[in-house]
Amino acid sequence: MSKQELAVLGQDDVDGCCPGLLTAPLDEAQSVELAKVFKALGDPVRLRLLSMIASRAGGEVCVCDLTPAFDLSQPTISHHLKLLRQAGLIDCERRGTWVYYWLLPEMTDRLAGILTRPAGKPLPEPAGTAGNA
């Protein structure tokens, strides 16, 4: 195998338009889009739903398996799932009577990339603290 065929995961610049928080400030459009995702993740029920979907063996889960885990009505669970879908975190497909959900790893990978500090780079010093040890 030649060196040209080797790819280092996480090093490609696919999301060059979306730099990490520590490398460049987000523009207004990026911050509005990301706020929707973080708002969706900011609810404990939605965070649990996402975790249940993401950790499911086989990569997908039926809504009939999600609903009993909560002391909430089916319409409330459906509303939470709708918000996760609108945030781009999950997708679904109706099969007969039931709806099956799966994680969209592109969004979780994007969030991880935005929140990850570049390897080996220290955090920027707050203004006025340099030399005040």
PDB file of N, CA and C in Angstrom, residues 41-49 70:
ATOM      1  N   LEU A  41     -30.296  18.817  22.625  1.00  0.00           N
ATOM      2  CA  LEU A  41     -29.559  17.974  23.568  1.00  0.00           C
ATOM      3  C   LEU A  41     -29.705  18.445  25.008  1.00  0.00           C
ATOM      4  N   GLY A  42     -30.262  19.640  25.210  1.00  0.00           N
ATOM      5  CA  GLY A  42     -30.363  20.227  26.537  1.00  0.00           C
ATOM      6  C   GLY A  42     -31.501  19.692  27.386  1.00  0.00           C
ATOM      7  N   ASP A  43     -32.283  18.787  26.866  1.00  0.00           N
ATOM      8  CA  ASP A  43     -33.391  18.211  27.618  1.00  0.00           C
ATOM      9  C   ASP A  43     -33.024  16.786  28.034  1.00  0.00           C
ATOM     10  N   PRO A  44     -33.198  16.436  29.307  1.00  0.00           N
ATOM     11  CA  PRO A  44     -32.806  15.093  29.765  1.00  0.00           C
ATOM     12  C   PRO A  44     -33.511  13.954  29.028  1.00  0.00           C
ATOM     13  N   VAL A  45     -34.782  14.141  28.698  1.00  0.00           N
ATOM     14  CA  VAL A  45     -35.505  13.085  27.986  1.00  0.00           C
ATOM     15  C   VAL A  45     -34.908  12.894  26.596  1.00  0.00           C
ATOM     16  N   ARG A  46     -34.645  13.980  25.901  1.00  0.00           N
ATOM     17  CA  ARG A  46     -34.073  13.862  24.550  1.00  0.00           C
ATOM     18  C   ARG A  46     -32.657  13.300  24.606  1.00  0.00           C
ATOM     19  N   LEU A  47     -31.910  13.684  25.610  1.00  0.00           N
ATOM     20  CA  LEU A  47     -30.556  13.133  25.749  1.00  0.00           C
ATOM     21  C   LEU A  47     -30.611  11.632  25.997  1.00  0.00           C
ATOM     22  N   ARG A  48     -31.536  11.182  26.821  1.00  0.00           N
ATOM     23  CA  ARG A  48     -31.704   9.736  27.047  1.00  0.00           C
ATOM     24  C   ARG A  48     -32.158   9.024  25.785  1.00  0.00           C
ATOM     25  N   LEU A  49     -33.121   9.623  25.068  1.00  0.00           N
ATOM     26  CA  LEU A  49     -33.586   9.022  23.817  1.00  0.00           C
ATOM     27  C   LEU A  49     -32.435   8.867  22.836  1.00  0.00           C
ATOM     28  N   PHE A  70     -39.938   5.423  29.586  1.00  0.00           N
ATOM     29  CA  PHE A  70     -40.244   6.734  30.148  1.00  0.00           C
ATOM     30  C   PHE A  70     -41.642   6.746  30.754  1.00  0.00           C
TER      31      PHE A  70
END
